[in-house]
Short mmCIF file of C-alpha atoms in Angstrom, two decimals:
data_model
loop_
_atom_site.label_atom_id
_atom_site.label_comp_id
_atom_site.label_asym_id
_atom_site.label_seq_id
_atom_site.Cartn_x
_atom_site.Cartn_y
_atom_site.Cartn_z
CA MET A 19 38.09 -24.74 -52.45
CA GLU A 20 40.32 -21.94 -53.66
CA LEU A 21 39.86 -19.67 -56.62
CA ALA A 22 41.08 -16.45 -58.15
CA LEU A 23 38.35 -13.82 -58.58
CA ILE A 24 39.16 -11.40 -61.39
CA GLY A 25 37.12 -8.20 -61.20
CA LEU A 26 36.12 -6.66 -57.90
CA GLY A 27 33.16 -4.42 -58.57
CA LYS A 28 30.37 -4.27 -55.99
CA MET A 29 29.12 -7.71 -56.88
CA GLY A 30 32.61 -9.16 -57.13
CA LEU A 31 33.51 -7.86 -53.66
CA ASN A 32 30.31 -9.25 -52.20
CA MET A 33 30.87 -12.61 -53.83
CA ALA A 34 34.44 -12.71 -52.49
CA THR A 35 33.12 -11.94 -49.03
CA ARG A 36 30.42 -14.67 -49.18
CA LEU A 37 32.97 -17.21 -50.41
CA THR A 38 35.55 -16.43 -47.74
CA ARG A 39 32.87 -16.56 -45.04
CA GLY A 40 31.95 -19.96 -46.45
CA GLY A 41 35.45 -21.26 -45.91
CA HIS A 42 36.87 -20.86 -49.42
CA ARG A 43 40.26 -19.28 -50.15
CA VAL A 44 39.78 -16.35 -52.53
CA VAL A 45 42.57 -14.46 -54.27
CA GLY A 46 41.12 -11.20 -55.57
CA TYR A 47 42.52 -9.10 -58.39
CA ALA A 48 41.38 -5.76 -59.84
CA ARG A 49 43.10 -3.05 -61.83
CA THR A 50 43.17 -0.56 -58.95
CA LYS A 51 45.18 -1.00 -55.80
CA GLU A 52 42.41 0.50 -53.67
CA THR A 53 39.92 -2.11 -54.84
CA VAL A 54 42.29 -4.97 -54.09
CA GLU A 55 42.90 -3.55 -50.62
CA SER A 56 39.14 -3.45 -50.08
CA ALA A 57 38.97 -7.15 -50.89
CA ILE A 58 41.76 -7.85 -48.42
CA GLN A 59 39.87 -5.97 -45.71
CA LEU A 60 36.86 -8.19 -46.42
CA GLY A 61 38.85 -11.39 -45.88
CA ALA A 62 40.21 -12.26 -49.30
CA GLU A 63 43.87 -12.43 -50.29
CA GLY A 64 45.02 -9.73 -52.68
CA ALA A 65 46.91 -9.78 -55.92
CA PHE A 66 48.05 -6.82 -57.98
CA SER A 67 48.39 -8.59 -61.34
CA LEU A 68 46.80 -11.49 -63.15
CA GLU A 69 50.08 -13.37 -62.94
CA GLU A 70 50.21 -12.91 -59.18
CA ALA A 71 46.58 -13.93 -58.70
CA ILE A 72 46.92 -17.18 -60.63
CA GLY A 73 50.38 -17.86 -59.24
CA LYS A 74 48.98 -17.85 -55.71
CA LEU A 75 46.65 -20.76 -56.52
CA THR A 76 48.08 -24.06 -55.27
CA SER A 77 45.38 -26.59 -55.99
CA SER A 78 44.72 -28.49 -59.22
CA PRO A 79 42.73 -27.76 -61.23
CA LYS A 80 43.16 -24.02 -60.80
CA VAL A 81 39.84 -22.18 -60.82
CA VAL A 82 39.54 -18.58 -62.07
CA TRP A 83 36.27 -16.68 -61.85
CA VAL A 84 36.09 -13.76 -64.27
CA MET A 85 33.68 -10.99 -63.22
CA VAL A 86 34.35 -8.06 -65.59
CA PRO A 87 32.20 -6.03 -68.03
CA SER A 88 30.88 -7.97 -71.01
CA GLY A 89 32.25 -7.69 -74.52
CA LYS A 90 35.83 -6.85 -75.38
CA THR A 91 36.92 -6.64 -71.76
CA THR A 92 35.69 -10.17 -70.98
CA THR A 93 37.24 -11.62 -74.17
CA GLU A 94 40.63 -10.03 -73.51
CA THR A 95 40.59 -11.07 -69.85
CA ILE A 96 39.74 -14.69 -70.68
CA GLN A 97 42.52 -14.77 -73.27
CA LYS A 98 45.07 -13.39 -70.79
CA VAL A 99 43.95 -15.80 -68.06
CA ALA A 100 44.06 -18.79 -70.43
CA ALA A 101 47.67 -17.98 -71.28
CA LEU A 102 48.56 -18.43 -67.60
CA LEU A 103 46.72 -21.72 -67.03
CA ASN A 104 47.47 -25.38 -67.72
CA GLN A 105 45.38 -28.07 -69.37
CA GLY A 106 42.48 -29.11 -67.17
CA ASP A 107 42.24 -25.79 -65.32
CA ILE A 108 38.85 -24.03 -65.20
CA ILE A 109 37.66 -20.54 -66.16
CA ILE A 110 34.21 -19.34 -65.01
CA ASP A 111 32.62 -16.32 -66.69
CA GLY A 112 30.16 -14.96 -64.13
CA GLY A 113 29.42 -11.71 -65.93
CA ASN A 114 26.63 -10.79 -68.32
CA SER A 115 28.26 -11.92 -71.56
CA ASN A 116 26.30 -12.37 -74.76
CA TYR A 117 25.76 -16.10 -75.08
CA LYS A 118 27.14 -16.03 -78.65
CA ASP A 119 30.39 -14.64 -77.31
CA THR A 120 30.33 -17.29 -74.61
CA ILE A 121 30.07 -20.11 -77.15
CA ALA A 122 33.08 -18.62 -78.96
CA HIS A 123 35.03 -18.40 -75.68
CA ALA A 124 34.22 -22.04 -74.97
CA GLU A 125 35.48 -23.13 -78.37
CA MET A 126 38.69 -21.16 -77.93
CA LEU A 127 39.34 -22.67 -74.50
CA THR A 128 38.40 -26.19 -75.57
CA ALA A 129 41.18 -25.98 -78.19
CA LYS A 130 43.58 -25.27 -75.33
CA ASN A 131 42.13 -28.12 -73.19
CA ILE A 132 41.02 -25.61 -70.58
CA ASP A 133 37.55 -26.20 -69.09
CA PHE A 134 35.00 -23.42 -69.18
CA VAL A 135 31.74 -22.62 -67.43
CA ASP A 136 29.37 -19.73 -68.07
CA CYS A 137 27.46 -18.69 -65.00
CA GLY A 138 24.62 -16.23 -65.27
CA THR A 139 24.61 -14.50 -61.89
CA SER A 140 21.65 -12.63 -60.40
CA GLY A 141 21.36 -11.06 -56.98
CA GLY A 142 22.98 -7.66 -57.26
CA ILE A 143 24.00 -5.92 -54.06
CA TRP A 144 21.68 -8.20 -52.02
CA GLY A 145 23.54 -11.39 -52.97
CA LEU A 146 25.92 -11.11 -50.04
CA THR A 147 23.10 -11.70 -47.54
CA GLU A 148 20.42 -13.37 -49.66
CA GLY A 149 22.60 -15.51 -51.94
CA TYR A 150 22.91 -15.48 -55.71
CA SER A 151 20.79 -17.13 -58.33
CA LEU A 152 23.25 -19.06 -60.55
CA MET A 153 22.41 -20.31 -64.04
CA ILE A 154 25.23 -22.53 -65.25
CA GLY A 155 26.28 -23.66 -68.71
CA GLY A 156 29.02 -26.17 -69.50
CA LYS A 157 29.93 -29.77 -68.98
CA GLU A 158 28.13 -31.58 -66.19
CA GLU A 159 31.33 -33.00 -64.70
CA VAL A 160 32.95 -29.57 -64.57
CA ALA A 161 29.91 -28.01 -62.93
CA GLU A 162 29.97 -30.83 -60.39
CA THR A 163 33.63 -30.15 -59.63
CA LEU A 164 32.66 -26.57 -58.83
CA ARG A 165 29.67 -27.56 -56.70
CA PRO A 166 31.21 -26.31 -53.39
CA ILE A 167 31.58 -22.82 -54.86
CA PHE A 168 28.06 -22.71 -56.26
CA GLU A 169 26.55 -24.06 -53.04
CA THR A 170 28.24 -21.31 -51.06
CA LEU A 171 27.17 -18.51 -53.36
CA ALA A 172 23.58 -19.70 -53.82
CA PRO A 173 20.77 -19.09 -51.31
CA GLY A 174 20.99 -22.80 -50.31
CA LYS A 175 22.98 -25.90 -51.13
CA GLU A 176 20.21 -27.28 -53.30
CA THR A 177 18.28 -24.13 -54.16
CA GLY A 178 18.81 -21.17 -56.42
CA TRP A 179 21.41 -22.71 -58.71
CA GLY A 180 21.83 -25.40 -61.29
CA ARG A 181 23.40 -26.46 -64.58
CA VAL A 182 20.88 -25.58 -67.26
CA GLY A 183 22.67 -26.83 -70.39
CA PRO A 184 25.85 -26.78 -72.49
CA HIS A 185 28.22 -23.86 -73.02
CA GLY A 186 26.25 -20.66 -73.56
CA ALA A 187 23.08 -21.92 -71.89
CA GLY A 188 23.82 -20.25 -68.58
CA HIS A 189 24.22 -16.81 -70.11
CA TYR A 190 21.25 -17.41 -72.40
CA VAL A 191 18.96 -18.16 -69.48
CA LYS A 192 20.29 -15.11 -67.59
CA MET A 193 19.63 -12.99 -70.69
CA VAL A 194 15.97 -14.02 -70.77
CA HIS A 195 15.77 -13.61 -66.99
CA ASN A 196 16.82 -9.97 -67.39
CA GLY A 197 14.34 -9.46 -70.22
CA ILE A 198 11.54 -10.64 -67.93
CA GLU A 199 12.90 -8.32 -65.26
CA TYR A 200 12.57 -5.37 -67.66
CA GLY A 201 8.87 -6.13 -68.17
CA MET A 202 8.13 -6.59 -64.46
CA MET A 203 9.92 -3.38 -63.53
CA GLN A 204 8.05 -1.43 -66.21
CA ALA A 205 4.69 -2.74 -64.96
CA PHE A 206 5.41 -1.65 -61.42
CA ALA A 207 6.60 1.75 -62.64
CA GLU A 208 3.47 2.32 -64.68
CA GLY A 209 1.14 1.10 -61.96
CA PHE A 210 2.59 3.40 -59.31
CA GLY A 211 2.56 6.20 -61.87
CA ILE A 212 -1.21 5.79 -62.30
CA LEU A 213 -1.73 5.69 -58.57
CA LYS A 214 0.27 8.89 -58.09
CA ALA A 215 -1.72 10.67 -60.80
CA LYS A 216 -5.04 10.13 -58.95
CA LYS A 217 -4.64 13.26 -56.84
CA GLU A 218 -8.18 13.42 -55.45
CA PHE A 219 -7.70 10.19 -53.47
CA GLY A 220 -4.52 11.36 -51.76
CA LEU A 221 -3.04 7.89 -52.05
CA ASN A 222 -0.03 6.97 -49.92
CA LEU A 223 2.11 4.91 -52.32
CA SER A 224 4.42 3.69 -49.59
CA GLN A 225 1.46 2.37 -47.63
CA ILE A 226 0.02 0.65 -50.72
CA SER A 227 3.31 -1.01 -51.54
CA HIS A 228 3.38 -2.54 -48.06
CA ILE A 229 -0.24 -3.71 -48.32
CA TRP A 230 0.62 -5.52 -51.56
CA GLN A 231 3.58 -7.25 -49.92
CA ASN A 232 1.28 -9.59 -48.01
CA GLY A 233 -1.23 -11.86 -49.72
CA SER A 234 -1.20 -10.03 -53.05
CA VAL A 235 -0.67 -11.81 -56.36
CA VAL A 236 1.98 -9.20 -57.28
CA ARG A 237 4.03 -9.64 -54.11
CA SER A 238 7.67 -10.13 -55.06
CA TRP A 239 11.22 -9.07 -54.34
CA LEU A 240 10.85 -6.24 -56.90
CA LEU A 241 7.83 -5.00 -54.95
CA ASP A 242 9.89 -5.14 -51.75
CA LEU A 243 12.50 -2.98 -53.43
CA ALA A 244 9.82 -0.58 -54.66
CA ALA A 245 8.57 -0.33 -51.08
CA ASN A 246 12.12 0.48 -49.89
CA ALA A 247 12.39 3.28 -52.45
CA LEU A 248 8.97 4.72 -51.60
CA ASP A 249 9.74 4.61 -47.84
CA GLU A 250 12.78 6.81 -48.53
CA ASP A 251 10.94 9.30 -50.74
CA THR A 252 7.42 8.82 -52.08
CA GLU A 253 7.94 11.55 -54.66
CA LEU A 254 11.29 10.15 -55.85
CA ALA A 255 12.15 13.82 -56.28
CA ASP A 256 15.94 13.37 -56.24
CA ILE A 257 15.97 10.73 -59.01
CA LYS A 258 16.33 11.81 -62.62
CA PRO A 259 13.94 9.91 -64.96
CA TRP A 260 16.82 8.40 -66.93
CA VAL A 261 17.07 4.59 -67.13
CA ALA A 262 20.03 2.67 -68.52
CA ASP A 263 19.98 -0.85 -69.97
CA SER A 264 22.68 -3.45 -69.49
CA GLY A 265 22.30 -4.94 -72.96
CA GLU A 266 20.60 -8.18 -72.01
CA GLY A 267 17.13 -6.70 -72.61
CA ARG A 268 18.20 -5.85 -76.15
CA TRP A 269 19.61 -9.32 -76.70
CA THR A 270 16.35 -10.89 -75.48
CA VAL A 271 14.38 -8.81 -77.97
CA PHE A 272 16.80 -9.80 -80.77
CA GLU A 273 16.28 -13.45 -79.85
CA SER A 274 12.50 -13.05 -79.93
CA ILE A 275 12.81 -11.73 -83.48
CA ASP A 276 15.25 -14.45 -84.58
CA LEU A 277 12.99 -17.17 -83.12
CA ASP A 278 9.69 -15.62 -84.25
CA VAL A 279 8.48 -15.58 -80.63
CA PRO A 280 6.34 -12.50 -79.80
CA ALA A 281 7.65 -10.51 -76.84
CA PRO A 282 5.72 -7.22 -76.86
CA ILE A 283 6.03 -6.52 -73.14
CA ILE A 284 9.79 -6.96 -72.96
CA THR A 285 10.23 -5.04 -76.19
CA LEU A 286 8.13 -2.10 -75.04
CA ALA A 287 9.89 -2.06 -71.66
CA LEU A 288 13.18 -1.72 -73.49
CA GLN A 289 11.78 1.05 -75.71
CA MET A 290 10.59 2.92 -72.61
CA ARG A 291 14.13 2.91 -71.28
CA PHE A 292 15.26 4.51 -74.53
CA ALA A 293 12.50 7.11 -74.19
CA SER A 294 13.62 7.99 -70.67
CA ARG A 295 16.97 9.21 -72.00
CA ASP A 296 15.66 11.49 -74.76
CA GLU A 297 15.68 14.97 -73.27
CA GLU A 298 15.08 16.48 -76.73
CA ASN A 299 12.28 13.96 -77.54
CA TYR A 300 12.21 14.88 -81.21
CA PRO A 301 9.52 12.26 -82.07
CA ALA A 302 7.09 13.92 -79.61
CA ARG A 303 7.87 17.31 -81.11
CA MET A 304 7.08 15.91 -84.57
CA LEU A 305 3.76 14.47 -83.31
CA ALA A 306 2.75 17.87 -81.91
CA ALA A 307 3.75 19.55 -85.16
CA LEU A 308 1.71 17.13 -87.28
CA ARG A 309 -1.42 17.58 -85.14
CA ASN A 310 -1.06 21.32 -85.56
CA GLN A 311 -0.58 20.99 -89.33
CA PHE A 312 -3.58 18.83 -90.11
CA GLY A 313 -5.99 19.92 -87.41
CA GLY A 314 -4.86 23.26 -86.18
CA HIS A 315 -4.40 21.79 -82.68
CA ALA A 316 -2.57 24.04 -80.23
CA ILE A 317 1.11 23.41 -79.56
CA LYS A 318 3.17 24.37 -76.56
CA LYS A 319 6.23 26.48 -77.35
CA ALA A 320 9.57 25.39 -75.89
CA ASP A 321 11.00 27.54 -73.12
#
C-alpha cells in the first residue's frame, strides 16, 4: 500500500522506515526540510508541503497517517488534510489524542464522507525493531482495508494489533494503557529506591535487575529497560529527578473519577511525577513549619 505520513518525529521516522522495509510506499512530510531529508535517507519519499505529500498519492482511497502532537496541532492538521482529500479517502490519527477530541474529529470527517481511524500506538523508539502495539478505533471495514499497514507495523501479522471498538476506542484504550504504565514505572522506581537505600548490604542493582529478568513474576519489558539504564550507570547520577507526563495519565485519572472507578495507584503515580518537578516543594516546607509550631520539632534551614 501507499500512504502519506504527516509528522516525522522519532516515532514517525521509525514507522516510515518499518513501512518502507515492509514494501509500502511512504510519502513523508514534516515542517522542517532537514527532517524530510532524514526520511528520504531512510527510504521514504519526501514532500515539503501537505499539498505535495497528498498530491503524490496515486491510489484510491488515499491514506494519510497523522503523527503530530495531540490537541490543537492534531485538530488543525486533520482539518488541513481533510480539505485536500476526496470522499472515501482515509485519515489515521496515530498520535496520543484525547479520545473526546477523537470522537469530534470523527464526526467532522463523517460529515465530509472521509473515513477516519484512531490508532493508539505504543512502542516508542523500540518499535522499529520490535514492532508497534496498535489499538484501533473506527469502522471494521475501514480497519480491514488498512490491514496491510497494521500488519507491517505490528510485531506480527496476527499479534500486537486489533480493532477494539468504534471511533475513539483506540485512543481510549491507549490512554488507559499509559495510565497502567505510570503505575508500573512508579513501582519499579520505588522498589529500586528501597534497594539502593539499604547501604549495609552493598546491593548491586544492575545485578538484581538481571536476576529478576528470568523466572521472576515481575519480569517485563519495563524491567529490561530498567536493567539497561542500571547497566549504564547504577547511580543514575547524570539524570535530574524531573519526570514529565504526556497527558494520558491525567486523562486516565479523570476517567476513573467520572466513572467512579477507584484508581489509587495510577493517581498516586501521576502525583509523584508532579512532585518530581517541584524544586521549591512548598508543601514540604509547610509540613516542616507545622511540626515546628505544634511540637517544637527541629527544622532544617534552607541554604
